């Protein structure tokens, strides 16, 4: 579950990092009429707009993770589920309405920027945290490394395939594919990533069996 979700997330996240100029061009138009410092200024401004929407995702995740909001404890697993769910909805909305959204650049940029916001809020934060929580002490470093390696393979896959996919099937199809990948990642998180509380309880029970404690004295037996 940890490796699979990291792989799928990085396919979408790094693929969209490469795909981002296509969306920016669709929203703000091409850069054929710019040169030199004007081109640099326009590129920086366009990127700054998306970054300004995306970066607060980290801050929100850091502010609420581990706390109870709306009667639900915001565990890393739950935050990841929220991120993938929001990403799937946003990508689907962009893909289905691609032609329409090109006529409304501000809306397109906000929706696309929100995909990065929820990516940063959800899986881009929790994928680094979950392996250290769900694996026991004896295997944590190994499986954390395996999960991270799976993410790097996903990053390479997304960065390599997104542009050819857009050329072959169209930009809207790529957004729909992202939505499908996000849904698969959501389901994988739901069914293959254990709840942290349950996993901690299992580890504590294992420690108690390995190191039994005398209930009357509180000393190790």
GROMACS .gro file of C-alpha atoms in nm:
model
  221
    1UNK     CA    1   0.000   0.000   0.000
    2UNK     CA    2   0.275   0.246   0.090
    3UNK     CA    3   0.477   0.174  -0.224
    4UNK     CA    4   0.175   0.165  -0.454
    5UNK     CA    5   0.028   0.494  -0.338
    6UNK     CA    6   0.368   0.665  -0.355
    7UNK     CA    7   0.418   0.532  -0.709
    8UNK     CA    8   0.074   0.643  -0.830
    9UNK     CA    9   0.098   0.983  -0.668
   10UNK     CA   10   0.435   1.058  -0.824
   11UNK     CA   11   0.306   0.951  -1.166
   12UNK     CA   12   0.039   1.221  -1.141
   13UNK     CA   13   0.239   1.485  -0.953
   14UNK     CA   14   0.561   1.485  -1.157
   15UNK     CA   15   0.373   1.419  -1.479
   16UNK     CA   16   0.175   1.735  -1.417
   17UNK     CA   17   0.491   1.927  -1.334
   18UNK     CA   18   0.598   1.856  -1.693
   19UNK     CA   19   0.243   1.908  -1.822
   20UNK     CA   20   0.202   2.241  -1.638
   21UNK     CA   21   0.326   2.465  -1.926
   22UNK     CA   22   0.054   2.321  -2.150
   23UNK     CA   23  -0.217   2.419  -1.902
   24UNK     CA   24  -0.059   2.760  -1.848
   25UNK     CA   25  -0.050   2.819  -2.224
   26UNK     CA   26  -0.414   2.711  -2.253
   27UNK     CA   27  -0.508   2.958  -1.979
   28UNK     CA   28  -0.285   3.257  -2.057
   29UNK     CA   29  -0.207   3.203  -2.423
   30UNK     CA   30   0.122   3.131  -2.596
   31UNK     CA   31   0.446   3.320  -2.558
   32UNK     CA   32   0.521   3.371  -2.926
   33UNK     CA   33   0.492   3.749  -2.896
   34UNK     CA   34   0.742   3.774  -2.609
   35UNK     CA   35   1.117   3.776  -2.607
   36UNK     CA   36   1.400   3.830  -2.365
   37UNK     CA   37   1.310   3.982  -2.031
   38UNK     CA   38   0.938   3.998  -2.120
   39UNK     CA   39   0.925   3.623  -2.176
   40UNK     CA   40   1.106   3.560  -1.848
   41UNK     CA   41   0.871   3.793  -1.661
   42UNK     CA   42   0.558   3.630  -1.808
   43UNK     CA   43   0.682   3.279  -1.735
   44UNK     CA   44   0.769   3.372  -1.377
   45UNK     CA   45   0.432   3.541  -1.324
   46UNK     CA   46   0.236   3.246  -1.462
   47UNK     CA   47   0.431   3.000  -1.245
   48UNK     CA   48   0.395   3.223  -0.938
   49UNK     CA   49   0.017   3.216  -0.967
   50UNK     CA   50   0.005   2.834  -0.958
   51UNK     CA   51   0.268   2.816  -0.685
   52UNK     CA   52   0.074   3.063  -0.470
   53UNK     CA   53  -0.227   2.833  -0.486
   54UNK     CA   54  -0.029   2.513  -0.431
   55UNK     CA   55   0.214   2.598  -0.149
   56UNK     CA   56  -0.044   2.665   0.127
   57UNK     CA   57  -0.136   2.296   0.106
   58UNK     CA   58   0.174   2.209   0.308
   59UNK     CA   59   0.085   2.466   0.575
   60UNK     CA   60  -0.272   2.341   0.606
   61UNK     CA   61  -0.156   1.980   0.639
   62UNK     CA   62   0.095   2.077   0.905
   63UNK     CA   63  -0.167   2.277   1.095
   64UNK     CA   64  -0.436   2.008   1.114
   65UNK     CA   65  -0.251   1.676   1.099
   66UNK     CA   66  -0.291   1.484   1.423
   67UNK     CA   67  -0.573   1.710   1.540
   68UNK     CA   68  -0.944   1.643   1.555
   69UNK     CA   69  -1.153   1.852   1.316
   70UNK     CA   70  -1.522   1.797   1.251
   71UNK     CA   71  -1.518   1.505   1.498
   72UNK     CA   72  -1.253   1.323   1.289
   73UNK     CA   73  -0.886   1.285   1.379
   74UNK     CA   74  -0.673   1.401   1.087
   75UNK     CA   75  -0.432   1.108   1.070
   76UNK     CA   76  -0.180   1.095   0.783
   77UNK     CA   77  -0.385   0.818   0.621
   78UNK     CA   78  -0.706   1.020   0.641
   79UNK     CA   79  -0.532   1.330   0.506
   80UNK     CA   80  -0.401   1.123   0.214
   81UNK     CA   81  -0.751   0.994   0.139
   82UNK     CA   82  -0.884   1.350   0.134
   83UNK     CA   83  -0.606   1.459  -0.100
   84UNK     CA   84  -0.661   1.179  -0.352
   85UNK     CA   85  -1.039   1.227  -0.343
   86UNK     CA   86  -1.013   1.600  -0.412
   87UNK     CA   87  -0.752   1.545  -0.684
   88UNK     CA   88  -0.971   1.292  -0.864
   89UNK     CA   89  -1.270   1.528  -0.863
   90UNK     CA   90  -1.066   1.826  -0.982
   91UNK     CA   91  -0.886   1.637  -1.259
   92UNK     CA   92  -1.215   1.492  -1.380
   93UNK     CA   93  -1.377   1.837  -1.380
   94UNK     CA   94  -1.087   1.983  -1.579
   95UNK     CA   95  -1.074   1.696  -1.826
   96UNK     CA   96  -1.448   1.684  -1.893
   97UNK     CA   97  -1.477   2.062  -1.929
   98UNK     CA   98  -1.139   2.129  -2.094
   99UNK     CA   99  -1.277   2.309  -2.401
  100UNK     CA  100  -1.512   2.520  -2.191
  101UNK     CA  101  -1.247   2.609  -1.934
  102UNK     CA  102  -1.008   2.736  -2.201
  103UNK     CA  103  -1.253   3.023  -2.245
  104UNK     CA  104  -1.228   3.106  -1.874
  105UNK     CA  105  -0.853   3.125  -1.795
  106UNK     CA  106  -0.895   3.232  -1.433
  107UNK     CA  107  -1.122   2.936  -1.353
  108UNK     CA  108  -0.889   2.694  -1.529
  109UNK     CA  109  -0.589   2.820  -1.335
  110UNK     CA  110  -0.774   2.805  -1.002
  111UNK     CA  111  -0.895   2.449  -1.062
  112UNK     CA  112  -0.555   2.333  -1.184
  113UNK     CA  113  -0.380   2.511  -0.899
  114UNK     CA  114  -0.613   2.339  -0.653
  115UNK     CA  115  -0.497   2.001  -0.780
  116UNK     CA  116  -0.147   2.095  -0.661
  117UNK     CA  117  -0.289   2.237  -0.336
  118UNK     CA  118  -0.457   1.907  -0.249
  119UNK     CA  119  -0.155   1.712  -0.373
  120UNK     CA  120   0.064   1.904  -0.128
  121UNK     CA  121  -0.197   1.891   0.147
  122UNK     CA  122  -0.257   1.518   0.107
  123UNK     CA  123  -0.023   1.261  -0.045
  124UNK     CA  124   0.278   1.487  -0.097
  125UNK     CA  125   0.292   1.528   0.281
  126UNK     CA  126   0.164   1.194   0.405
  127UNK     CA  127   0.361   0.965   0.174
  128UNK     CA  128   0.675   1.068   0.362
  129UNK     CA  129   0.513   1.016   0.703
  130UNK     CA  130   0.313   0.695   0.667
  131UNK     CA  131   0.602   0.448   0.614
  132UNK     CA  132   0.758   0.553   0.944
  133UNK     CA  133   0.427   0.488   1.120
  134UNK     CA  134   0.291   0.168   0.965
  135UNK     CA  135   0.608  -0.043   0.959
  136UNK     CA  136   0.760  -0.190   1.274
  137UNK     CA  137   1.102  -0.086   1.401
  138UNK     CA  138   1.284  -0.387   1.258
  139UNK     CA  139   1.173  -0.326   0.895
  140UNK     CA  140   1.092   0.045   0.889
  141UNK     CA  141   1.408   0.169   0.717
  142UNK     CA  142   1.397  -0.102   0.450
  143UNK     CA  143   1.034  -0.058   0.353
  144UNK     CA  144   1.056   0.318   0.375
  145UNK     CA  145   1.336   0.299   0.118
  146UNK     CA  146   1.135   0.062  -0.101
  147UNK     CA  147   0.837   0.297  -0.089
  148UNK     CA  148   1.053   0.598  -0.178
  149UNK     CA  149   1.209   0.405  -0.467
  150UNK     CA  150   0.863   0.320  -0.598
  151UNK     CA  151   0.786   0.690  -0.591
  152UNK     CA  152   1.093   0.769  -0.801
  153UNK     CA  153   0.984   0.510  -1.058
  154UNK     CA  154   0.643   0.677  -1.063
  155UNK     CA  155   0.802   1.019  -1.114
  156UNK     CA  156   1.002   0.887  -1.409
  157UNK     CA  157   0.692   0.722  -1.554
  158UNK     CA  158   0.480   1.035  -1.531
  159UNK     CA  159   0.749   1.268  -1.663
  160UNK     CA  160   0.817   1.034  -1.956
  161UNK     CA  161   0.462   0.947  -2.064
  162UNK     CA  162   0.251   1.260  -2.011
  163UNK     CA  163   0.367   1.461  -2.310
  164UNK     CA  164   0.342   1.170  -2.559
  165UNK     CA  165  -0.001   1.087  -2.415
  166UNK     CA  166  -0.114   1.446  -2.467
  167UNK     CA  167   0.012   1.442  -2.826
  168UNK     CA  168  -0.164   1.112  -2.896
  169UNK     CA  169  -0.494   1.155  -2.711
  170UNK     CA  170  -0.528   1.525  -2.634
  171UNK     CA  171  -0.485   1.737  -2.323
  172UNK     CA  172  -0.830   1.660  -2.183
  173UNK     CA  173  -0.762   1.286  -2.198
  174UNK     CA  174  -0.449   1.333  -1.985
  175UNK     CA  175  -0.659   1.505  -1.717
  176UNK     CA  176  -0.908   1.218  -1.723
  177UNK     CA  177  -0.621   0.969  -1.689
  178UNK     CA  178  -0.497   1.166  -1.387
  179UNK     CA  179  -0.844   1.142  -1.233
  180UNK     CA  180  -0.849   0.765  -1.283
  181UNK     CA  181  -0.501   0.726  -1.132
  182UNK     CA  182  -0.608   0.936  -0.832
  183UNK     CA  183  -0.916   0.715  -0.782
  184UNK     CA  184  -0.701   0.400  -0.794
  185UNK     CA  185  -0.461   0.557  -0.544
  186UNK     CA  186  -0.756   0.645  -0.317
  187UNK     CA  187  -0.882   0.287  -0.323
  188UNK     CA  188  -0.532   0.152  -0.262
  189UNK     CA  189  -0.494   0.382   0.037
  190UNK     CA  190  -0.836   0.281   0.169
  191UNK     CA  191  -0.781  -0.094   0.147
  192UNK     CA  192  -0.404  -0.146   0.161
  193UNK     CA  193  -0.274   0.119   0.401
  194UNK     CA  194  -0.350   0.027   0.764
  195UNK     CA  195  -0.490   0.272   1.011
  196UNK     CA  196  -0.204   0.410   1.216
  197UNK     CA  197  -0.382   0.358   1.548
  198UNK     CA  198  -0.445  -0.008   1.467
  199UNK     CA  199  -0.086  -0.061   1.364
  200UNK     CA  200   0.049   0.103   1.678
  201UNK     CA  201  -0.177  -0.116   1.888
  202UNK     CA  202  -0.041  -0.424   1.713
  203UNK     CA  203   0.317  -0.316   1.778
  204UNK     CA  204   0.243  -0.242   2.142
  205UNK     CA  205   0.082  -0.583   2.182
  206UNK     CA  206   0.387  -0.744   2.023
  207UNK     CA  207   0.617  -0.555   2.260
  208UNK     CA  208   0.408  -0.669   2.556
  209UNK     CA  209   0.438  -1.032   2.446
  210UNK     CA  210   0.814  -1.001   2.394
  211UNK     CA  211   0.864  -0.809   2.720
  212UNK     CA  212   0.585  -0.907   2.962
  213UNK     CA  213   0.528  -0.677   3.258
  214UNK     CA  214   0.425  -0.785   3.608
  215UNK     CA  215   0.093  -0.609   3.662
  216UNK     CA  216   0.144  -0.578   4.040
  217UNK     CA  217   0.499  -0.439   4.038
  218UNK     CA  218   0.519  -0.281   3.691
  219UNK     CA  219   0.853  -0.451   3.635
  220UNK     CA  220   0.961  -0.656   3.335
  221UNK     CA  221   0.919  -1.031   3.392
   0.00000   0.00000   0.00000
